[in-house]
């Protein structure tokens, strides 16, 4: 991976001229770097910007994050998905308070002990917030390194990641480790693109990049073929009573753990299950929708019913428009039904007025 030794100077120059202005870059405290990096896992920069600003406004310090109620935290996270990231973020904040006296430790190994903080995130905080020369190798960086070095090893393998991290670590400039790591990620995100042709004519590594010279940019990086996603048909019940909609909490483990949802069951359930003990005036079709998770796709049919009374199974709640907006984190898988639900709630509110 000798090509990498040519990288630091042109890359840092390129970064100075091309770095995007992002809200977490202006004052990269360890807390802000942690929050932004966790949000950016599995989520695009454009989507994260507003979430990050709102999050930091409501929870400006690590102590605020450590003490916020879980429902409030999940509400702030609503729409970002992968909610365990938010829970781990809070666990990490509590560790910082309890184990490190409220200050992030200025050590890669100590950062690595925080909940949800892997090699990449520890490297990002250490290099960006503390100026420690350690690599921060994410998917973008693996792609760039694979292409520059013409390396055809499977980038999903731990051994490949380790070798590439070591190769990056060997060329990190000690005076600008944070900028160097961010520049590599930025190059991957904006120039050395994952799908479609990379913009090699704009790339500071163009002159020594093996993939470009050998015309192999579309063959690198190498990863195993994706497994087929499982498909699940689900029937979603939008149940109303006097301007409120019924929600139930999902189990504490597994997909969307602990979040609130409209009650739903696997197809072929097509009417309100008897064991819920609910009396409805009639059930009709409301909408269809689908949502794609990493390993499963939900194909949903939503049915709507007005209930005859407000008795709900244990653990379920009624939510009016305001509570739905303010108190309950309903995952974006159900976002397709949001306008339908809001219209019904509004109509219910009107009919309740004296
Ligand atoms: S020259 Fe092209 S393939 Fe090589 S690192 Fe730059 S953008 Fe990627």
mmCIF file of C-alpha atoms and ligand atoms in Angstrom:
data_model
loop_
_atom_site.group_PDB
_atom_site.id
_atom_site.type_symbol
_atom_site.label_atom_id
_atom_site.label_comp_id
_atom_site.label_asym_id
_atom_site.label_seq_id
_atom_site.Cartn_x
_atom_site.Cartn_y
_atom_site.Cartn_z
ATOM 1 C CA UNK A 1 0.000 0.000 0.000
ATOM 2 C CA UNK A 2 2.905 2.289 -0.842
ATOM 3 C CA UNK A 3 0.702 4.667 -2.837
ATOM 4 C CA UNK A 4 -0.683 6.092 0.408
ATOM 5 C CA UNK A 5 2.558 7.826 1.282
ATOM 6 C CA UNK A 6 1.897 10.314 -1.547
ATOM 7 C CA UNK A 7 -1.499 11.178 -0.136
ATOM 8 C CA UNK A 8 -1.216 13.536 2.889
ATOM 9 C CA UNK A 9 -0.061 16.792 1.254
ATOM 10 C CA UNK A 10 -2.401 16.877 -1.778
ATOM 11 C CA UNK A 11 -5.282 15.545 0.322
ATOM 12 C CA UNK A 12 -4.914 18.206 3.022
ATOM 13 C CA UNK A 13 -4.647 20.941 0.386
ATOM 14 C CA UNK A 14 -7.741 19.636 -1.334
ATOM 15 C CA UNK A 15 -9.598 19.508 1.990
ATOM 16 C CA UNK A 16 -8.743 23.101 2.818
ATOM 17 C CA UNK A 17 -10.359 24.204 -0.403
ATOM 18 C CA UNK A 18 -13.261 21.751 -0.535
ATOM 19 C CA UNK A 19 -14.391 20.871 2.996
ATOM 20 C CA UNK A 20 -18.136 21.223 3.356
ATOM 21 C CA UNK A 21 -19.362 23.555 6.072
ATOM 22 C CA UNK A 22 -21.044 21.238 8.574
ATOM 23 C CA UNK A 23 -22.464 22.176 11.976
ATOM 24 C CA UNK A 24 -20.239 19.754 13.908
ATOM 25 C CA UNK A 25 -17.042 20.988 12.297
ATOM 26 C CA UNK A 26 -16.938 24.551 13.648
ATOM 27 C CA UNK A 27 -16.334 23.593 17.294
ATOM 28 C CA UNK A 28 -15.350 19.919 17.394
ATOM 29 C CA UNK A 29 -15.582 19.139 21.107
ATOM 30 C CA UNK A 30 -15.409 15.423 21.972
ATOM 31 C CA UNK A 31 -19.134 15.487 22.811
ATOM 32 C CA UNK A 32 -20.114 17.010 19.471
ATOM 33 C CA UNK A 33 -17.842 14.666 17.546
ATOM 34 C CA UNK A 34 -19.365 11.687 19.353
ATOM 35 C CA UNK A 35 -22.955 12.783 18.715
ATOM 36 C CA UNK A 36 -22.333 13.616 15.054
ATOM 37 C CA UNK A 37 -20.394 10.430 14.334
ATOM 38 C CA UNK A 38 -23.058 8.223 15.919
ATOM 39 C CA UNK A 39 -25.777 10.036 13.984
ATOM 40 C CA UNK A 40 -23.820 9.697 10.751
ATOM 41 C CA UNK A 41 -23.623 5.922 11.031
ATOM 42 C CA UNK A 42 -26.098 4.617 8.448
ATOM 43 C CA UNK A 43 -27.485 8.109 7.769
ATOM 44 C CA UNK A 44 -26.632 10.701 5.125
ATOM 45 C CA UNK A 45 -24.975 14.010 6.031
ATOM 46 C CA UNK A 46 -27.849 16.066 4.625
ATOM 47 C CA UNK A 47 -30.339 14.239 6.846
ATOM 48 C CA UNK A 48 -28.171 14.515 9.967
ATOM 49 C CA UNK A 49 -27.558 18.288 9.907
ATOM 50 C CA UNK A 50 -30.927 19.357 11.339
ATOM 51 C CA UNK A 51 -31.066 16.468 13.789
ATOM 52 C CA UNK A 52 -27.633 17.352 15.108
ATOM 53 C CA UNK A 53 -28.470 21.013 15.630
ATOM 54 C CA UNK A 54 -31.732 20.228 17.379
ATOM 55 C CA UNK A 55 -30.067 17.575 19.554
ATOM 56 C CA UNK A 56 -27.256 19.897 20.662
ATOM 57 C CA UNK A 57 -29.730 22.680 21.367
ATOM 58 C CA UNK A 58 -31.823 20.470 23.647
ATOM 59 C CA UNK A 59 -28.877 18.527 25.129
ATOM 60 C CA UNK A 60 -25.887 20.884 24.948
ATOM 61 C CA UNK A 61 -23.596 18.941 27.304
ATOM 62 C CA UNK A 62 -22.684 15.365 28.032
ATOM 63 C CA UNK A 63 -24.333 15.780 31.462
ATOM 64 C CA UNK A 64 -27.618 16.764 29.797
ATOM 65 C CA UNK A 65 -27.484 13.651 27.642
ATOM 66 C CA UNK A 66 -26.646 11.437 30.619
ATOM 67 C CA UNK A 67 -29.727 12.580 32.532
ATOM 68 C CA UNK A 68 -32.405 13.053 29.868
ATOM 69 C CA UNK A 69 -35.407 10.720 30.052
ATOM 70 C CA UNK A 70 -35.277 7.899 27.524
ATOM 71 C CA UNK A 71 -38.604 8.802 25.890
ATOM 72 C CA UNK A 72 -37.391 12.380 25.323
ATOM 73 C CA UNK A 73 -34.139 11.072 23.881
ATOM 74 C CA UNK A 74 -35.914 8.692 21.513
ATOM 75 C CA UNK A 75 -38.242 11.489 20.458
ATOM 76 C CA UNK A 76 -35.197 13.591 19.505
ATOM 77 C CA UNK A 77 -33.928 10.610 17.534
ATOM 78 C CA UNK A 78 -37.246 9.884 15.841
ATOM 79 C CA UNK A 79 -36.736 9.478 12.099
ATOM 80 C CA UNK A 80 -33.008 8.693 12.274
ATOM 81 C CA UNK A 81 -33.682 4.990 12.820
ATOM 82 C CA UNK A 82 -31.368 2.440 14.466
ATOM 83 C CA UNK A 83 -32.547 3.606 17.878
ATOM 84 C CA UNK A 84 -30.000 1.553 19.779
ATOM 85 C CA UNK A 85 -27.509 4.149 18.670
ATOM 86 C CA UNK A 86 -29.363 6.703 20.808
ATOM 87 C CA UNK A 87 -29.483 4.375 23.800
ATOM 88 C CA UNK A 88 -25.776 3.622 23.528
ATOM 89 C CA UNK A 89 -25.059 7.315 23.204
ATOM 90 C CA UNK A 90 -26.730 7.863 26.543
ATOM 91 C CA UNK A 91 -24.866 4.944 28.106
ATOM 92 C CA UNK A 92 -21.600 6.434 26.850
ATOM 93 C CA UNK A 93 -22.534 9.819 28.326
ATOM 94 C CA UNK A 94 -23.225 8.174 31.682
ATOM 95 C CA UNK A 95 -19.854 6.425 31.526
ATOM 96 C CA UNK A 96 -18.139 9.757 30.885
ATOM 97 C CA UNK A 97 -19.867 11.216 33.953
ATOM 98 C CA UNK A 98 -19.379 8.233 36.255
ATOM 99 C CA UNK A 99 -16.015 6.851 35.178
ATOM 100 C CA UNK A 100 -14.195 9.899 33.842
ATOM 101 C CA UNK A 101 -15.496 12.691 36.081
ATOM 102 C CA UNK A 102 -17.576 14.299 33.311
ATOM 103 C CA UNK A 103 -14.649 14.789 30.903
ATOM 104 C CA UNK A 104 -14.046 12.684 27.826
ATOM 105 C CA UNK A 105 -10.767 10.790 28.180
ATOM 106 C CA UNK A 106 -8.014 11.955 25.823
ATOM 107 C CA UNK A 107 -7.002 8.418 24.944
ATOM 108 C CA UNK A 108 -8.022 6.160 22.078
ATOM 109 C CA UNK A 109 -8.118 3.059 24.305
ATOM 110 C CA UNK A 110 -10.259 4.740 26.959
ATOM 111 C CA UNK A 111 -12.641 6.167 24.341
ATOM 112 C CA UNK A 112 -12.963 2.676 22.904
ATOM 113 C CA UNK A 113 -14.475 1.491 26.214
ATOM 114 C CA UNK A 114 -17.522 3.789 25.835
ATOM 115 C CA UNK A 115 -20.809 2.126 24.835
ATOM 116 C CA UNK A 116 -21.404 2.072 21.082
ATOM 117 C CA UNK A 117 -17.925 3.453 20.366
ATOM 118 C CA UNK A 118 -16.013 1.202 17.984
ATOM 119 C CA UNK A 119 -12.603 1.579 16.383
ATOM 120 C CA UNK A 120 -13.819 4.132 13.880
ATOM 121 C CA UNK A 121 -15.655 6.423 16.321
ATOM 122 C CA UNK A 122 -12.845 6.251 18.895
ATOM 123 C CA UNK A 123 -10.405 7.174 16.115
ATOM 124 C CA UNK A 124 -12.610 10.063 15.005
ATOM 125 C CA UNK A 125 -12.962 11.547 18.508
ATOM 126 C CA UNK A 126 -9.287 10.987 19.352
ATOM 127 C CA UNK A 127 -8.001 12.580 16.155
ATOM 128 C CA UNK A 128 -10.568 15.347 15.592
ATOM 129 C CA UNK A 129 -11.201 16.495 19.171
ATOM 130 C CA UNK A 130 -7.846 15.634 20.785
ATOM 131 C CA UNK A 131 -5.368 15.733 17.875
ATOM 132 C CA UNK A 132 -4.157 12.184 18.539
ATOM 133 C CA UNK A 133 -2.660 10.623 15.379
ATOM 134 C CA UNK A 134 -4.794 7.487 15.076
ATOM 135 C CA UNK A 135 -6.771 6.362 12.022
ATOM 136 C CA UNK A 136 -10.576 6.561 11.704
ATOM 137 C CA UNK A 137 -11.521 4.103 9.009
ATOM 138 C CA UNK A 138 -15.159 3.913 7.920
ATOM 139 C CA UNK A 139 -16.766 2.602 4.719
ATOM 140 C CA UNK A 140 -15.814 5.740 2.794
ATOM 141 C CA UNK A 141 -12.178 5.417 3.797
ATOM 142 C CA UNK A 142 -12.067 1.692 2.980
ATOM 143 C CA UNK A 143 -13.344 2.452 -0.503
ATOM 144 C CA UNK A 144 -10.814 5.231 -1.089
ATOM 145 C CA UNK A 145 -7.913 3.148 0.243
ATOM 146 C CA UNK A 146 -8.948 0.086 -1.790
ATOM 147 C CA UNK A 147 -8.988 2.165 -4.947
ATOM 148 C CA UNK A 148 -5.842 4.192 -4.365
ATOM 149 C CA UNK A 149 -3.850 1.070 -3.526
ATOM 150 C CA UNK A 150 -5.639 -1.181 -6.045
ATOM 151 C CA UNK A 151 -6.292 -3.632 -3.214
ATOM 152 C CA UNK A 152 -8.842 -6.365 -4.032
ATOM 153 C CA UNK A 153 -9.300 -7.806 -0.524
ATOM 154 C CA UNK A 154 -12.865 -8.099 0.810
ATOM 155 C CA UNK A 155 -13.416 -4.887 2.806
ATOM 156 C CA UNK A 156 -16.071 -6.487 5.018
ATOM 157 C CA UNK A 157 -13.417 -8.746 6.556
ATOM 158 C CA UNK A 158 -11.895 -7.658 9.845
ATOM 159 C CA UNK A 159 -8.410 -8.606 8.672
ATOM 160 C CA UNK A 160 -8.725 -6.266 5.649
ATOM 161 C CA UNK A 161 -9.985 -3.411 7.824
ATOM 162 C CA UNK A 162 -7.086 -3.941 10.171
ATOM 163 C CA UNK A 163 -4.498 -3.893 7.390
ATOM 164 C CA UNK A 164 -6.008 -0.799 5.821
ATOM 165 C CA UNK A 165 -6.221 0.963 9.206
ATOM 166 C CA UNK A 166 -2.551 0.236 9.811
ATOM 167 C CA UNK A 167 -1.659 1.527 6.349
ATOM 168 C CA UNK A 168 -3.603 4.762 6.981
ATOM 169 C CA UNK A 169 -2.122 5.051 10.495
ATOM 170 C CA UNK A 170 1.375 4.885 9.007
ATOM 171 C CA UNK A 171 0.863 8.024 6.892
ATOM 172 C CA UNK A 172 -1.220 10.217 9.237
ATOM 173 C CA UNK A 173 0.478 13.600 9.605
ATOM 174 C CA UNK A 174 1.027 14.129 13.355
ATOM 175 C CA UNK A 175 0.252 17.842 13.074
ATOM 176 C CA UNK A 176 -3.154 17.421 11.447
ATOM 177 C CA UNK A 177 -4.584 13.982 12.233
ATOM 178 C CA UNK A 178 -8.168 15.230 12.568
ATOM 179 C CA UNK A 179 -8.110 17.110 9.275
ATOM 180 C CA UNK A 180 -6.436 14.186 7.531
ATOM 181 C CA UNK A 181 -9.060 11.698 8.720
ATOM 182 C CA UNK A 182 -11.919 14.039 7.885
ATOM 183 C CA UNK A 183 -10.389 14.760 4.483
ATOM 184 C CA UNK A 184 -10.242 11.049 3.666
ATOM 185 C CA UNK A 185 -13.899 10.595 4.654
ATOM 186 C CA UNK A 186 -14.849 13.723 2.729
ATOM 187 C CA UNK A 187 -13.043 12.475 -0.356
ATOM 188 C CA UNK A 188 -15.020 9.228 -0.156
ATOM 189 C CA UNK A 189 -18.311 11.025 0.394
ATOM 190 C CA UNK A 190 -17.986 13.667 -2.321
ATOM 191 C CA UNK A 191 -15.472 12.513 -4.957
ATOM 192 C CA UNK A 192 -14.595 8.820 -4.728
ATOM 193 C CA UNK A 193 -18.274 7.925 -4.888
ATOM 194 C CA UNK A 194 -19.629 4.483 -4.054
ATOM 195 C CA UNK A 195 -22.194 4.037 -6.791
ATOM 196 C CA UNK A 196 -21.635 5.202 -10.317
ATOM 197 C CA UNK A 197 -18.410 6.663 -11.564
ATOM 198 C CA UNK A 198 -16.042 8.337 -9.086
ATOM 199 C CA UNK A 199 -15.072 11.904 -10.013
ATOM 200 C CA UNK A 200 -11.405 11.086 -10.617
ATOM 201 C CA UNK A 201 -10.718 14.304 -12.534
ATOM 202 C CA UNK A 202 -11.380 16.235 -9.294
ATOM 203 C CA UNK A 203 -9.393 13.935 -7.040
ATOM 204 C CA UNK A 204 -6.136 14.900 -5.314
ATOM 205 C CA UNK A 205 -5.039 11.241 -5.521
ATOM 206 C CA UNK A 206 -5.683 10.987 -9.255
ATOM 207 C CA UNK A 207 -2.010 10.896 -10.241
ATOM 208 C CA UNK A 208 -1.043 7.912 -8.135
ATOM 209 C CA UNK A 209 -4.354 6.042 -7.768
ATOM 210 C CA UNK A 210 -3.971 2.439 -8.939
ATOM 211 C CA UNK A 211 -7.673 1.881 -9.643
ATOM 212 C CA UNK A 212 -7.746 4.912 -11.907
ATOM 213 C CA UNK A 213 -4.528 4.001 -13.707
ATOM 214 C CA UNK A 214 -5.643 0.407 -14.208
ATOM 215 C CA UNK A 215 -9.231 1.306 -15.091
ATOM 216 C CA UNK A 216 -10.615 -0.729 -12.195
ATOM 217 C CA UNK A 217 -12.645 1.884 -10.323
ATOM 218 C CA UNK A 218 -15.879 -0.025 -10.837
ATOM 219 C CA UNK A 219 -14.341 -3.294 -9.560
ATOM 220 C CA UNK A 220 -13.096 -1.819 -6.278
ATOM 221 C CA UNK A 221 -13.702 -2.042 -3.400
ATOM 222 C CA UNK A 222 -14.462 -5.749 -3.224
ATOM 223 C CA UNK A 223 -17.279 -6.959 -0.969
ATOM 224 C CA UNK A 224 -19.282 -10.206 -0.941
ATOM 225 C CA UNK A 225 -22.656 -10.261 -2.726
ATOM 226 C CA UNK A 226 -25.559 -9.002 -0.608
ATOM 227 C CA UNK A 227 -27.936 -11.513 0.932
ATOM 228 C CA UNK A 228 -31.593 -11.336 -0.084
ATOM 229 C CA UNK A 229 -33.727 -9.352 2.332
ATOM 230 C CA UNK A 230 -36.594 -11.156 4.065
ATOM 231 C CA UNK A 231 -40.072 -9.854 3.225
ATOM 232 C CA UNK A 232 -42.829 -9.648 5.870
ATOM 233 C CA UNK A 233 -46.457 -8.764 5.215
ATOM 234 C CA UNK A 234 -48.007 -6.969 8.170
ATOM 235 C CA UNK A 235 -51.468 -5.697 8.989
ATOM 236 C CA UNK A 236 -51.364 -2.387 10.865
ATOM 237 C CA UNK A 237 -54.357 -1.302 12.941
ATOM 238 C CA UNK A 238 -55.096 2.409 13.203
ATOM 239 C CA UNK A 239 -57.539 2.419 16.112
ATOM 240 C CA UNK A 240 -59.281 5.600 17.161
ATOM 241 C CA UNK A 241 -61.489 6.742 19.976
ATOM 242 C CA UNK A 242 -62.662 10.351 20.381
ATOM 243 C CA UNK A 243 -59.743 12.123 18.752
ATOM 244 C CA UNK A 244 -57.035 9.770 20.022
ATOM 245 C CA UNK A 245 -55.142 6.904 18.439
ATOM 246 C CA UNK A 246 -53.983 3.692 20.124
ATOM 247 C CA UNK A 247 -50.251 3.009 20.485
ATOM 248 C CA UNK A 248 -48.376 0.154 22.047
ATOM 249 C CA UNK A 249 -44.730 -0.184 22.995
ATOM 250 C CA UNK A 250 -42.546 -2.626 21.099
ATOM 251 C CA UNK A 251 -40.605 -5.262 23.034
ATOM 252 C CA UNK A 252 -37.404 -4.178 24.767
ATOM 253 C CA UNK A 253 -35.277 -6.285 22.427
ATOM 254 C CA UNK A 254 -35.038 -6.679 18.683
ATOM 255 C CA UNK A 255 -36.102 -4.465 15.812
ATOM 256 C CA UNK A 256 -37.234 -0.953 16.889
ATOM 257 C CA UNK A 257 -36.903 -2.038 20.517
ATOM 258 C CA UNK A 258 -38.905 -0.035 23.040
ATOM 259 C CA UNK A 259 -40.436 2.373 20.497
ATOM 260 C CA UNK A 260 -44.148 3.121 20.102
ATOM 261 C CA UNK A 261 -46.148 1.700 17.223
ATOM 262 C CA UNK A 262 -49.618 1.323 15.863
ATOM 263 C CA UNK A 263 -50.575 -2.229 16.821
ATOM 264 C CA UNK A 264 -49.733 -4.604 14.001
ATOM 265 C CA UNK A 265 -49.585 -8.312 13.303
ATOM 266 C CA UNK A 266 -48.095 -10.572 10.707
ATOM 267 C CA UNK A 267 -50.369 -11.327 7.755
ATOM 268 C CA UNK A 268 -52.752 -13.281 7.389
ATOM 269 C CA UNK A 269 -54.330 -11.484 10.402
ATOM 270 C CA UNK A 270 -56.924 -9.274 8.717
ATOM 271 C CA UNK A 271 -59.286 -8.395 11.524
ATOM 272 C CA UNK A 272 -58.725 -7.092 15.021
ATOM 273 C CA UNK A 273 -57.375 -10.076 16.996
ATOM 274 C CA UNK A 274 -59.912 -11.290 19.544
ATOM 275 C CA UNK A 275 -57.325 -11.500 22.323
ATOM 276 C CA UNK A 276 -56.987 -7.701 22.268
ATOM 277 C CA UNK A 277 -60.575 -7.577 23.624
ATOM 278 C CA UNK A 278 -61.540 -4.487 21.607
ATOM 279 C CA UNK A 279 -64.994 -3.598 20.333
ATOM 280 C CA UNK A 280 -65.046 -1.698 17.048
ATOM 281 C CA UNK A 281 -67.888 -0.183 15.061
ATOM 282 C CA UNK A 282 -66.393 -1.511 11.817
ATOM 283 C CA UNK A 283 -63.015 -2.042 10.197
ATOM 284 C CA UNK A 284 -62.066 -0.638 6.804
ATOM 285 C CA UNK A 285 -59.045 -0.270 4.576
ATOM 286 C CA UNK A 286 -56.885 2.821 5.190
ATOM 287 C CA UNK A 287 -53.641 2.655 3.198
ATOM 288 C CA UNK A 288 -50.734 0.488 2.098
ATOM 289 C CA UNK A 289 -47.052 1.155 2.573
ATOM 290 C CA UNK A 290 -43.690 -0.482 2.763
ATOM 291 C CA UNK A 291 -40.534 0.105 4.723
ATOM 292 C CA UNK A 292 -37.089 -1.329 4.141
ATOM 293 C CA UNK A 293 -34.865 -2.181 7.094
ATOM 294 C CA UNK A 294 -31.372 -3.617 6.733
ATOM 295 C CA UNK A 295 -32.424 -7.267 6.833
ATOM 296 C CA UNK A 296 -36.165 -7.199 6.375
ATOM 297 C CA UNK A 297 -38.765 -5.396 4.320
ATOM 298 C CA UNK A 298 -42.227 -4.721 5.712
ATOM 299 C CA UNK A 299 -45.166 -4.636 3.291
ATOM 300 C CA UNK A 300 -47.947 -3.089 5.315
ATOM 301 C CA UNK A 301 -51.688 -2.845 4.901
ATOM 302 C CA UNK A 302 -53.275 -0.427 7.330
ATOM 303 C CA UNK A 303 -56.848 -0.912 8.503
ATOM 304 C CA UNK A 304 -58.784 1.730 10.371
ATOM 305 C CA UNK A 305 -61.421 1.326 13.053
ATOM 306 C CA UNK A 306 -63.287 3.468 15.559
ATOM 307 C CA UNK A 307 -63.522 1.743 18.912
ATOM 308 C CA UNK A 308 -66.674 1.722 20.980
ATOM 309 C CA UNK A 309 -64.925 2.538 24.258
ATOM 310 C CA UNK A 310 -61.493 3.512 25.512
ATOM 311 C CA UNK A 311 -60.519 0.176 27.121
ATOM 312 C CA UNK A 312 -57.130 -0.899 25.793
ATOM 313 C CA UNK A 313 -54.936 -3.922 26.521
ATOM 314 C CA UNK A 314 -52.379 -3.463 29.306
ATOM 315 C CA UNK A 315 -49.408 -1.326 28.318
ATOM 316 C CA UNK A 316 -51.149 0.389 25.401
ATOM 317 C CA UNK A 317 -51.843 4.124 25.465
ATOM 318 C CA UNK A 318 -54.092 6.650 23.811
ATOM 319 C CA UNK A 319 -52.386 9.571 22.116
ATOM 320 C CA UNK A 320 -53.970 12.762 20.838
ATOM 321 C CA UNK A 321 -52.299 14.882 18.180
ATOM 322 C CA UNK A 322 -50.161 16.808 20.673
ATOM 323 C CA UNK A 323 -48.952 13.739 22.611
ATOM 324 C CA UNK A 324 -48.152 11.941 19.374
ATOM 325 C CA UNK A 325 -46.016 14.850 18.337
ATOM 326 C CA UNK A 326 -44.408 15.520 21.704
ATOM 327 C CA UNK A 327 -44.231 12.344 23.786
ATOM 328 C CA UNK A 328 -44.140 9.195 21.697
ATOM 329 C CA UNK A 329 -41.333 8.144 19.385
ATOM 330 C CA UNK A 330 -43.073 6.332 16.529
ATOM 331 C CA UNK A 331 -40.488 4.967 14.063
ATOM 332 C CA UNK A 332 -40.452 6.206 10.487
ATOM 333 C CA UNK A 333 -41.581 2.758 9.285
ATOM 334 C CA UNK A 334 -45.058 4.013 10.235
ATOM 335 C CA UNK A 335 -44.462 7.517 8.874
ATOM 336 C CA UNK A 336 -46.455 6.625 5.747
ATOM 337 C CA UNK A 337 -49.608 6.571 7.815
ATOM 338 C CA UNK A 338 -48.880 9.807 9.620
ATOM 339 C CA UNK A 339 -50.992 12.156 7.533
ATOM 340 C CA UNK A 340 -53.890 9.685 7.577
ATOM 341 C CA UNK A 341 -53.673 9.456 11.383
ATOM 342 C CA UNK A 342 -53.365 13.225 11.815
ATOM 343 C CA UNK A 343 -56.388 13.874 9.618
ATOM 344 C CA UNK A 344 -58.448 11.416 11.664
ATOM 345 C CA UNK A 345 -57.265 12.935 14.934
ATOM 346 C CA UNK A 346 -58.170 16.413 13.720
ATOM 347 C CA UNK A 347 -61.594 15.222 12.626
ATOM 348 C CA UNK A 348 -62.054 13.502 16.017
ATOM 349 C CA UNK A 349 -61.109 16.714 17.846
ATOM 350 C CA UNK A 350 -63.677 18.658 15.842
ATOM 351 C CA UNK A 351 -66.470 16.208 16.601
ATOM 352 C CA UNK A 352 -65.624 16.362 20.322
ATOM 353 C CA UNK A 353 -66.072 20.122 20.470
ATOM 354 C CA UNK A 354 -69.266 21.204 22.219
HETATM 355 S S1 LIG B 1 -8.637 8.808 -8.532
HETATM 356 FE FE1 LIG B 1 -10.747 8.185 -8.672
HETATM 357 S S2 LIG B 1 -10.851 6.109 -7.915
HETATM 358 FE FE2 LIG B 1 -8.888 6.984 -7.291
HETATM 359 S S3 LIG B 1 -9.274 7.742 -5.235
HETATM 360 FE FE3 LIG B 1 -9.617 9.421 -6.634
HETATM 361 S S4 LIG B 1 -11.797 9.384 -7.110
HETATM 362 FE FE4 LIG B 1 -11.264 7.435 -6.185
#
